[in-house]
Short mmCIF file of C-alpha atoms in Angstrom, two decimals:
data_model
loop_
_atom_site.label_atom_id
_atom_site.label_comp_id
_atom_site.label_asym_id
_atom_site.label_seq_id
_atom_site.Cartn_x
_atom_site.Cartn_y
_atom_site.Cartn_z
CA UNK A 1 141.17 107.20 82.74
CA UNK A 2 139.64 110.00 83.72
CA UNK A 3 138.02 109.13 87.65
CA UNK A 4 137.23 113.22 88.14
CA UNK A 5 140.37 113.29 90.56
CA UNK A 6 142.15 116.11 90.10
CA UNK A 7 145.97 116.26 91.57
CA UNK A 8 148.09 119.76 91.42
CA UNK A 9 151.60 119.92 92.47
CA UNK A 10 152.49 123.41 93.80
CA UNK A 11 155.94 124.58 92.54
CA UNK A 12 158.64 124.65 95.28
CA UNK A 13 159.06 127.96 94.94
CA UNK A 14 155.56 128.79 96.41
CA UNK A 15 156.08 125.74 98.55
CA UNK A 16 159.47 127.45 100.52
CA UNK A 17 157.93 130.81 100.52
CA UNK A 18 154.43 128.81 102.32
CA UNK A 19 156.74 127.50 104.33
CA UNK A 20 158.98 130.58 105.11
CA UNK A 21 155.78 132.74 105.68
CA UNK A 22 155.61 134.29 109.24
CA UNK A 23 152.02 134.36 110.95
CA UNK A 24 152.18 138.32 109.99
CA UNK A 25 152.59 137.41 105.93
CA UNK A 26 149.79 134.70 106.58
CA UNK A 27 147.22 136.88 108.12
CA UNK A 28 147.92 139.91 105.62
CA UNK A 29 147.47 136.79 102.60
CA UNK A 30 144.13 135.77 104.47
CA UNK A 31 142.93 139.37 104.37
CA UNK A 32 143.61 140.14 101.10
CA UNK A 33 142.04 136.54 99.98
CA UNK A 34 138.95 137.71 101.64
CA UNK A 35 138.85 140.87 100.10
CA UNK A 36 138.60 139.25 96.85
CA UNK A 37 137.09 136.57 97.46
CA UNK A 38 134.17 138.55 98.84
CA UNK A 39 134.20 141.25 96.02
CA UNK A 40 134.31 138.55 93.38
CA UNK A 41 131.90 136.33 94.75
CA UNK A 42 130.01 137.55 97.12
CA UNK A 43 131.22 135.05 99.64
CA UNK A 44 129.87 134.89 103.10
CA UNK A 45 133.64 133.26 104.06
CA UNK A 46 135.29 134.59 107.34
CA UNK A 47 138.62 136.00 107.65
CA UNK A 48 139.10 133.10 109.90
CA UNK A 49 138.38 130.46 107.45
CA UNK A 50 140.66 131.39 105.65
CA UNK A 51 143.68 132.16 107.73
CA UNK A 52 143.35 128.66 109.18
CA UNK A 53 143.61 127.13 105.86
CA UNK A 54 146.83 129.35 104.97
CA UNK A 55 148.33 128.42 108.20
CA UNK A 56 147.50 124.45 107.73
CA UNK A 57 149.25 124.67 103.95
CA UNK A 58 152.41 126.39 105.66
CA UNK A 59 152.84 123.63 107.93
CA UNK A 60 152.55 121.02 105.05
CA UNK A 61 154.66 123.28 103.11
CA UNK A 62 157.18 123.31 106.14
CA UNK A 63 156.76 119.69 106.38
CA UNK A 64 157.26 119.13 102.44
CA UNK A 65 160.36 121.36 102.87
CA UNK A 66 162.02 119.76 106.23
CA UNK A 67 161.51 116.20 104.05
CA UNK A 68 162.62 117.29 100.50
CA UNK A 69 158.98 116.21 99.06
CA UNK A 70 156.55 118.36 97.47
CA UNK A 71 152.90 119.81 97.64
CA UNK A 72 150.32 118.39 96.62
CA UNK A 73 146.24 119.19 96.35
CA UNK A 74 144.02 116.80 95.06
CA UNK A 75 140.30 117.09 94.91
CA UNK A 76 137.40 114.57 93.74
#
């Protein structure tokens, strides 16, 4: 059935390296991301934003790690 749920499971070996990351390999990810995110779209998106959501997934990633489970993103 298809509800409009999407679920993607992000491999483990993106999952360790989230979860490996130091704040330094975070913050130089964010900045990059905006750099294209801005050139590609034109996005109004701070650095911030962005960082804070890298830094959320690396805990979950951690977390996901610590437990032996995965990662998971699901949208609606």
């Amino acid at each position: 059935m298809n509800d409009g749920v999407e679920v993607f499971a992000l491999p483990q070996r993106l999952t360790r390296a989230l979860a490996n990351a130091s704040s330094a390999e975070l913050e130089e990810l964010a900045g990059r991301w905006t750099t294209r995110v801005r050139s590609e779209d034109g996005d109004d998106m701070t650095d911030d934003d962005l960082l804070a959501v890298l830094q959320g997934v690396a805990r979950l990633a951690a977390s996901a790690v610590d437990t032996g489970g995965g990662l998971y993103s699901w949208s609606s």
